[in-house]
Coordinates of C-alpha atoms in Angstrom, one line a residue:
X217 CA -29.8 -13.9 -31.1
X218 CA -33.1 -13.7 -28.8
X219 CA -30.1 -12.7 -26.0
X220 CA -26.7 -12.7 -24.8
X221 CA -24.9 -14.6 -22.5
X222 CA -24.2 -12.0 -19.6
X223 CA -20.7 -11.1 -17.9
X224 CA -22.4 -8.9 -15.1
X225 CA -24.5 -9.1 -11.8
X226 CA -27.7 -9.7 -13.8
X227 CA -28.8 -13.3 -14.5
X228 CA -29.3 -14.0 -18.2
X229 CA -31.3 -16.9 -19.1
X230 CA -28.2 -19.5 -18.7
X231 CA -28.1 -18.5 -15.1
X232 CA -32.1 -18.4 -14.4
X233 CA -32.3 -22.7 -16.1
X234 CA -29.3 -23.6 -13.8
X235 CA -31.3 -22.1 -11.1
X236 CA -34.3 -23.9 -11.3
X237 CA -32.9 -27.0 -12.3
X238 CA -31.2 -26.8 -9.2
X239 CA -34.7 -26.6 -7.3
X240 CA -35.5 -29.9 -6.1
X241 CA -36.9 -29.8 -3.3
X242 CA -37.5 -33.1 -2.8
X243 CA -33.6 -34.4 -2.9
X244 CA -33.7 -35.2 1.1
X245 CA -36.5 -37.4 0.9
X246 CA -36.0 -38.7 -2.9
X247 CA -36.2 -42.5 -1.3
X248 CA -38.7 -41.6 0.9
X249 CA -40.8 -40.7 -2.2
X250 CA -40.3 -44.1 -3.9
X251 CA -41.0 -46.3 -0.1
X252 CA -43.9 -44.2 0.9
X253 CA -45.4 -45.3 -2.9
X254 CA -44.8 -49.0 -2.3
X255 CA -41.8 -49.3 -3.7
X256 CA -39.1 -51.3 -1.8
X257 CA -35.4 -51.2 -1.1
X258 CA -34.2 -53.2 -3.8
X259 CA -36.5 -52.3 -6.2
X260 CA -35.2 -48.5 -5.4
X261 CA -31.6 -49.7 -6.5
X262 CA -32.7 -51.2 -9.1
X263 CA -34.8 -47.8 -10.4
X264 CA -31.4 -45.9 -10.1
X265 CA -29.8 -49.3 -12.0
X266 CA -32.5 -47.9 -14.7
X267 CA -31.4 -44.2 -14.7
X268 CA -28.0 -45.3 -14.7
X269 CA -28.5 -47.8 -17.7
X270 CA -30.3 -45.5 -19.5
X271 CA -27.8 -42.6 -19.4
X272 CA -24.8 -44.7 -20.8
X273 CA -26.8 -46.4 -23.4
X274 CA -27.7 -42.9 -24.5
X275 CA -24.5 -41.5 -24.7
X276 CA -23.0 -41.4 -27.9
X277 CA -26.0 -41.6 -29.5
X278 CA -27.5 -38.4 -28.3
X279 CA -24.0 -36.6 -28.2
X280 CA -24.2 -37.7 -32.5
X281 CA -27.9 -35.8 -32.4
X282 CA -26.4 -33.0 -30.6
X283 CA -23.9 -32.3 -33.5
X284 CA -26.3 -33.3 -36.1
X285 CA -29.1 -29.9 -34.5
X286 CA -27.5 -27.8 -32.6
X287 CA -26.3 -27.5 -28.5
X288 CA -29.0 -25.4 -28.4
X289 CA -32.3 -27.4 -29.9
X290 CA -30.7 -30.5 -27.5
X291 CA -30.8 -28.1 -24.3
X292 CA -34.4 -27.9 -25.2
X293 CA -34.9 -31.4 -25.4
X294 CA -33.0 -32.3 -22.2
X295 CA -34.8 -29.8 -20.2
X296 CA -38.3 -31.2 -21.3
X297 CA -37.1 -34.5 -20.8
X298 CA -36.5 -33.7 -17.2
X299 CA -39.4 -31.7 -17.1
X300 CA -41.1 -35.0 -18.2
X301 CA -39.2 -36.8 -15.5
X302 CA -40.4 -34.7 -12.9
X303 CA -44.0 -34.6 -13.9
X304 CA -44.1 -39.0 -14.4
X305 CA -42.4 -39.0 -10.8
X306 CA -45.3 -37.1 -9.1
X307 CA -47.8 -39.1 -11.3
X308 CA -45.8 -42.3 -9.7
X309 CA -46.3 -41.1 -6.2
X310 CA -50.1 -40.1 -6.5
X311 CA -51.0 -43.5 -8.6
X312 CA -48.3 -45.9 -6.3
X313 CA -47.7 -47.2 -10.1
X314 CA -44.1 -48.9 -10.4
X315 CA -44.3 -49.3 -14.0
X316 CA -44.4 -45.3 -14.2
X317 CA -41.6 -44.8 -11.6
X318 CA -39.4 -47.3 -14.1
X319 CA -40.8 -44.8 -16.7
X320 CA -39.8 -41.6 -14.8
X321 CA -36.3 -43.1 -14.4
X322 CA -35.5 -44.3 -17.9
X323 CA -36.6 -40.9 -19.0
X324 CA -34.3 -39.2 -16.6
X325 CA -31.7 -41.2 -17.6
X326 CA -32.2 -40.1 -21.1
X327 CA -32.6 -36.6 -20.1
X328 CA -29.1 -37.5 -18.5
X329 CA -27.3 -38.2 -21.6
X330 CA -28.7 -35.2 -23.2
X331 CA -26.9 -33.4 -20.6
X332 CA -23.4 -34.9 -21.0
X333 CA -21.0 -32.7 -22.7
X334 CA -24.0 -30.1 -24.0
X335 CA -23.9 -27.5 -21.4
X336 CA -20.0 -27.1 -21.6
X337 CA -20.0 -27.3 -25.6
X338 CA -22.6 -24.7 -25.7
X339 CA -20.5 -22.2 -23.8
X340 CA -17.7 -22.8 -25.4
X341 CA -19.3 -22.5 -28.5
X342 CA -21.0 -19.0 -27.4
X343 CA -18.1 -17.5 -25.3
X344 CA -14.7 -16.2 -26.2
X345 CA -12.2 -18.2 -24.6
X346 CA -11.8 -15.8 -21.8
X347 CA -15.5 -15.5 -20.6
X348 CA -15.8 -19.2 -20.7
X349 CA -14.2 -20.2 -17.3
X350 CA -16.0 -17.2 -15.2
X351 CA -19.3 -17.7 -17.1
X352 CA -19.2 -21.6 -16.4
X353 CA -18.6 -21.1 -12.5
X354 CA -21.1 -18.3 -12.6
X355 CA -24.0 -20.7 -13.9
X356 CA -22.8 -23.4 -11.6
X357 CA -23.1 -20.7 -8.8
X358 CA -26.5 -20.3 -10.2
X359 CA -27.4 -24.3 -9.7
X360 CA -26.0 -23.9 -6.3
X361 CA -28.1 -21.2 -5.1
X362 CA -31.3 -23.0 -6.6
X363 CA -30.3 -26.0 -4.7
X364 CA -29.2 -23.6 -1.4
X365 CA -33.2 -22.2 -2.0
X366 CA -34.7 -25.4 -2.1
X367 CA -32.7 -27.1 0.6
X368 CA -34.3 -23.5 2.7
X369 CA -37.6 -24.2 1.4
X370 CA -37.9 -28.2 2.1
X371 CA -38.7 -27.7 5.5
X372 CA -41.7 -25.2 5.3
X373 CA -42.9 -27.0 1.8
X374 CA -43.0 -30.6 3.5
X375 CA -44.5 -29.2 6.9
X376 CA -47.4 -27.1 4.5
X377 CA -48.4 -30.3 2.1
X378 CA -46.4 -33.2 3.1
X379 CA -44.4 -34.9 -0.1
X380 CA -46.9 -34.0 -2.6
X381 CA -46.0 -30.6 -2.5
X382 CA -42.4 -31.1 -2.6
X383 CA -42.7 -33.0 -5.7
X384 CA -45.7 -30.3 -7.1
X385 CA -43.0 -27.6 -6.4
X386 CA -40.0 -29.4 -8.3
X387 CA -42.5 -30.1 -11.2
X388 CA -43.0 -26.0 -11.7
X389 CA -39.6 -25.4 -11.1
X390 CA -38.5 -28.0 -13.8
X391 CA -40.8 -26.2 -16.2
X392 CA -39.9 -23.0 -15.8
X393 CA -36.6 -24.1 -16.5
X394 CA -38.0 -26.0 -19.9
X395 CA -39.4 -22.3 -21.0
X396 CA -36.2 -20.6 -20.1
X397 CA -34.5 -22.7 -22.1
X398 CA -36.2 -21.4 -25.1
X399 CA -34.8 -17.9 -24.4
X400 CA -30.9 -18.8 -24.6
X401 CA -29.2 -17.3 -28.0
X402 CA -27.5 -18.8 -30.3
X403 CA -24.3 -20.5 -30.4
X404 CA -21.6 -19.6 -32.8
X405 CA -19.5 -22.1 -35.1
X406 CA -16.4 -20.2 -34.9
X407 CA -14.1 -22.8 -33.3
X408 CA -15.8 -24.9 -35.4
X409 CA -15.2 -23.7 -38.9
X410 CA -11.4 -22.5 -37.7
X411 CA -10.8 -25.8 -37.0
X412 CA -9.5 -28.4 -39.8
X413 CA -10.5 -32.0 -39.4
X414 CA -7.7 -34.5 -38.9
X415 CA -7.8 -38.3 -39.9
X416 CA -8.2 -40.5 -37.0
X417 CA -11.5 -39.6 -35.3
X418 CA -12.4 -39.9 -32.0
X419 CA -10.6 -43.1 -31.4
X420 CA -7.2 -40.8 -32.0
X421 CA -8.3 -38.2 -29.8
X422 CA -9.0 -40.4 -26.6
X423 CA -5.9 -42.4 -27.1
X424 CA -3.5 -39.1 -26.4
X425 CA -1.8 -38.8 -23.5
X426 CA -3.2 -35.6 -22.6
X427 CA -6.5 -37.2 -22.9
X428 CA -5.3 -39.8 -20.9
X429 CA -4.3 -37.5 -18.0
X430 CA -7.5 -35.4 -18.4
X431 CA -10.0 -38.4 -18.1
X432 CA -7.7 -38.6 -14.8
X433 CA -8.1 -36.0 -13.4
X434 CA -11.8 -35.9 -13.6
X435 CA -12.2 -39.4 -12.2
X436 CA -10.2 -38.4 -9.2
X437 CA -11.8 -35.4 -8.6
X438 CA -15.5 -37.1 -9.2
X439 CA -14.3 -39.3 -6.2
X440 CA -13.2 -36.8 -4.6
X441 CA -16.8 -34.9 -4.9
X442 CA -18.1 -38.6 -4.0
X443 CA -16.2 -39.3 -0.6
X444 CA -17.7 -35.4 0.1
X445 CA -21.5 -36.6 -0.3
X446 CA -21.0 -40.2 1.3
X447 CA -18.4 -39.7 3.8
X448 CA -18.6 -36.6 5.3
X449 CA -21.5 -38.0 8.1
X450 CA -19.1 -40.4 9.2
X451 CA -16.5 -37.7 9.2
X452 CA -18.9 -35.5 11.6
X453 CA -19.3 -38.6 13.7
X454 CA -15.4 -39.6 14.0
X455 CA -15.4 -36.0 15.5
X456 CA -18.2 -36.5 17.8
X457 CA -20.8 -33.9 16.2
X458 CA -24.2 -35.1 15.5
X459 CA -26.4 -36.0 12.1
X460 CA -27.5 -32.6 12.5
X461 CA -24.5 -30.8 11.8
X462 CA -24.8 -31.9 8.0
X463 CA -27.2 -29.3 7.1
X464 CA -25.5 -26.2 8.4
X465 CA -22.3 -28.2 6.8
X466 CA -23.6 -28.7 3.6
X467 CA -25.0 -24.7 3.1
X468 CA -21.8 -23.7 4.9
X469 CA -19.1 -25.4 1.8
X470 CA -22.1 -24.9 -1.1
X471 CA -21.6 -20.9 -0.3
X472 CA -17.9 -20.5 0.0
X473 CA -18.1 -23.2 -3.3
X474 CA -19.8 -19.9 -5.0
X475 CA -16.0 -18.6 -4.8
X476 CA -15.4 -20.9 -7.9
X477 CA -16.6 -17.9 -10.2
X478 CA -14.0 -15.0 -9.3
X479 CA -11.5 -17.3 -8.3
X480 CA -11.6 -18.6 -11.9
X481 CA -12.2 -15.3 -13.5
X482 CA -8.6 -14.1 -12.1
X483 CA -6.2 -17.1 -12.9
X484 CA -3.6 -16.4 -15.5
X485 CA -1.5 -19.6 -15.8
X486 CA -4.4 -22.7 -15.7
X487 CA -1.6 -25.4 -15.1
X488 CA -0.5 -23.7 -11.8
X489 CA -3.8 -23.0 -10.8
X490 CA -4.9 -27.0 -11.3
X491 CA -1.7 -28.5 -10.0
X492 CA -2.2 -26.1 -6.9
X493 CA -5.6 -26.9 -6.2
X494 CA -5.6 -30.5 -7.0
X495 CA -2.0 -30.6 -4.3
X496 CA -4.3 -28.4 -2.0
X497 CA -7.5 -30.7 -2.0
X498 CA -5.2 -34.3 -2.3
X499 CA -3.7 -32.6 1.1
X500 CA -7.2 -31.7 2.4
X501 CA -8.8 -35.2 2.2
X502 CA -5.8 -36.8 3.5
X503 CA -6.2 -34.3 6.3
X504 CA -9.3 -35.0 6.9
X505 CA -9.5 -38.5 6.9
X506 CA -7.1 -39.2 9.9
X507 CA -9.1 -35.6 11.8
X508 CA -10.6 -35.8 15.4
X509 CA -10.9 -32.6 16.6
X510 CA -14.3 -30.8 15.2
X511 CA -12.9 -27.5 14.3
X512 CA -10.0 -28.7 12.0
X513 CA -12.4 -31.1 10.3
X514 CA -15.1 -28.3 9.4
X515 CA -12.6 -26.4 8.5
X516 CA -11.6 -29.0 6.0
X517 CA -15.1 -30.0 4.7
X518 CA -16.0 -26.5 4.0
X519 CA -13.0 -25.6 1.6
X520 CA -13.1 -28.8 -0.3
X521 CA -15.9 -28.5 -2.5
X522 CA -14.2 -25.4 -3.6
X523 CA -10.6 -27.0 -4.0
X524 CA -12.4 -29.8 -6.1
X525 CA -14.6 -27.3 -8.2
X526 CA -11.8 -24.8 -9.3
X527 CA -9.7 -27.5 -11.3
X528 CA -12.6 -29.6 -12.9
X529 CA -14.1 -26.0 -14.2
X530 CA -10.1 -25.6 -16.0
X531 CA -9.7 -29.9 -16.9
X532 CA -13.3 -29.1 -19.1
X533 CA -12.1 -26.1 -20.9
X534 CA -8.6 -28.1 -21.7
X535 CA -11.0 -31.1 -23.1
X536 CA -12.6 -28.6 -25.3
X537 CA -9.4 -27.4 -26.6
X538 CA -7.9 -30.9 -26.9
X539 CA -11.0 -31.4 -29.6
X540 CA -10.0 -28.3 -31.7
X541 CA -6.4 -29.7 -31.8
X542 CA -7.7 -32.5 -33.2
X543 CA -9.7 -31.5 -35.3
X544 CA -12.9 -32.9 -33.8
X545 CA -14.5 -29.6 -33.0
X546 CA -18.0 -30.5 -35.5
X547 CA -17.9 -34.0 -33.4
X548 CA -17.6 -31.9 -30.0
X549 CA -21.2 -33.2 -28.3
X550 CA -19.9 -36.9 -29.6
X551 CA -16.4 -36.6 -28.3
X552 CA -17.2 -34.8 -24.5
X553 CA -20.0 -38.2 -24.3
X554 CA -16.7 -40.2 -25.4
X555 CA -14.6 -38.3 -22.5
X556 CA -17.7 -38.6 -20.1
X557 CA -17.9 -42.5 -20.7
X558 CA -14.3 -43.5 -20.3
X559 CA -13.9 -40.8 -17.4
X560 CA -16.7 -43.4 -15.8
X561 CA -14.1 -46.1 -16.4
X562 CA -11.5 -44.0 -15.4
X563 CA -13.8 -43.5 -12.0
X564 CA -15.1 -47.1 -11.9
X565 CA -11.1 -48.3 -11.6
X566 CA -10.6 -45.6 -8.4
X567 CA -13.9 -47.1 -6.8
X568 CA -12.5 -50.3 -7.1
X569 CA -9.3 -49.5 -5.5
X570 CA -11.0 -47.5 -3.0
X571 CA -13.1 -50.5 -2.4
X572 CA -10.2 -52.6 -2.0
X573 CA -8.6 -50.7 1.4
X574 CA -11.9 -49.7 2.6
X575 CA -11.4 -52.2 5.3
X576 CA -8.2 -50.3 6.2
X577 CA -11.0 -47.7 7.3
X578 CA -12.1 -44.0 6.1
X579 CA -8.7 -42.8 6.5
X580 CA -7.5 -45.0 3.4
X581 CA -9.7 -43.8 1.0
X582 CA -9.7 -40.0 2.1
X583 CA -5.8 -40.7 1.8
X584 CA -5.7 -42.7 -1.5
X585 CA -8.0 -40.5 -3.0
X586 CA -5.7 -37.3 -2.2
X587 CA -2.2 -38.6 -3.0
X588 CA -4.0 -39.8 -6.4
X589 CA -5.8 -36.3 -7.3
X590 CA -2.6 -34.3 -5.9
X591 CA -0.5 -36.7 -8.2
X592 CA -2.2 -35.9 -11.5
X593 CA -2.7 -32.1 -10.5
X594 CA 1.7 -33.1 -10.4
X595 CA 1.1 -34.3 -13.7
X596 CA -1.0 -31.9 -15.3
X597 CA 1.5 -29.0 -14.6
X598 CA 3.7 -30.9 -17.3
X599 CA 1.5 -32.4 -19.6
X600 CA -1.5 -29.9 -19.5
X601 CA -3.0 -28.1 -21.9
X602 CA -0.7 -25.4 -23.6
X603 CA -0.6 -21.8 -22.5

């Protein structure tokens, strides 16, 4: 191994690519980038109809690469691809070329579908099942600081050189996380060779009913992490606080979201700890959806990111050792795409509900959307995974 994956204070080089791939400084203004080049409204939707397109079409086929080389030759590949991205997107701003912005996105959306599933096989390919919970918050803490320093450094990078050098910045950021990547070690196949193949193949493993339950509980709580990004502004407002609130908002819940790591490093019996969480964030958004008063709704969208995060860290780990039940632990990058893709379906079918009673106002969907995720979080505390 060129390294191993650390349990201390230090950052290995797991922690240090999260970080930088979670400096991008230009996220505030990413459609201000595309408008300011020329490019219009609907064409913008239509770019991220690209990204989007690209991702899913990629899937399966890049999760069969991944187990064909190795997690760790595909987290190479994913990081140049977004390192690629970057670079084509700050070409596409300097040149106002569209064809290179449709470029940049169908390469991000490829760099996407690397992604899926490869980051959470590697580490449960190179940790002991013990490490793999704390370790996965950790690097996610990592992410979160790199976007905590870039949302910091937007203000003096945009006021210094304007959008170029927010898109400059991202670009050396992405690359130093492409050179980091080739310092991670080695994954073992120790799950993989313990394990012994059973007939049936994927389409038996996403047809269980604990599959069926854990593409659940994902889908609720990517809503969940949805209505936190899209709704929480209208939130602010319903409690009359200003636009301006969102910044200290959004650092306020991304720090006590950090909490994921020791939290997770310290629970003992995963069913409780999901079913508990899930009840506790279902409970939250209701809360929050019918709140007026400003200290009881800051309150609430602070703590939610972290209700949301603890569980999803546990329902991965459980979809990783669904596979090695099943004997699909040499298909793993294949069958977490598979999980990924019908978790989107899974997720599709909630949007459309939620769509459905939005006319019934915010308070519908924060409501739906909690008795839904504190329902399976119910159900996973008798069908979960084995302890």
């Amino acid at each position: 191994m060129n390294c191993t994956l650390s349990a201390g204070r230090l950052p290995d080089g797991l922690d240090l690519v999260s970080f930088f791939d979670g400096l991008v400084f230009f996220a505030p203004v990413s459609l201000l980038v595309r408008t300011t080049a020329g490019v219009s409204a609907g064409q913008f939707f239509l770019l991220q109809a690209v990204i989007s397109a690209a991702s899913l079409a990629g899937e399966l086929p890049c999760g069969r690469l991944t187990d064909r080389i190795g997690y760790r030759h595909t987290i190479r590949l994913c990081e140049g691809c977004f390192f690629l991205a970057r670079a084509l997107l700050l070409a596409a701003f300097l040149t106002r070329s569209l064809p290179l912005f449709v470029l940049e996105a169908a390469v991000e959306g490829l760099a996407i579908s690397l992604e899926s599933g490869t980051w959470d096989a590697y580490l449960y390919g190179a940790l002991p099942p013990d490490r793999y919970l704390p370790k996965k918050a950790r690097m996610e803490n990592w992410g979160t600081a790199g976007f905590l320093v870039s949302t910091l450094g937007y203000v003096g990078l945009y006021a210094a050189g304007g959008l170029p050098a927010l898109l400059g910045a991202t670009v050396c950021a992405s690359g130093a996380a492409f050179a980091l990547s080739f310092t991670l070690p080695r994954e073992t196949a120790r799950r993989e060779r313990g394990a012994a193949r059973t007939p049936g193949g994927l389409g038996r493993l996403l047809a269980s009913r604990q599959a069926w339950l854990l593409m659940g509980l994902l889908a609720a709580l990517s809503v969940g992490r949805l209505l936190v990004n899209f709704f929480y502004a209208e939130r602010l407002g319903a409690c009359g606080l200003g636009e301006l609130w969102m910044t200290p908002v959004i650092l306020g819940y991304s720090c006590i979201q950090m909490l994921a790591a020791p939290i997770l490093g310290r629970v003992r019996r995963q069913k409780w700890a999901v079913a508990g969480f899930c009840a506790a964030a279902g409970v939250g958004m209701a809360l929050l959806g019918v709140a007026r008063q400003a200290v009881p709704a800051l309150a609430l969208m602070l703590v939610l990111p972290l209700l949301l995060a603890v569980p999803g860290c546990i329902v991965i780990l459980w979809q990783n050792a669904l596979i090695d039940r099943q004997g699909q632990a040499e298909r793993r990058a294949e069958a977490l795409s598979a999980f990924h893709m019908a978790s989107s379906v899974f997720e599709l079918a909630f949007l459309t509900g939620s769509s459905a009673i939005a006319a019934l106002g915010p308070a519908a969907c924060f409501g739906a959307a909690g008795a839904a995720l504190a329902c399976l979080g119910a159900a996973a505390l008798c069908g979960g995974q084995k302890q």
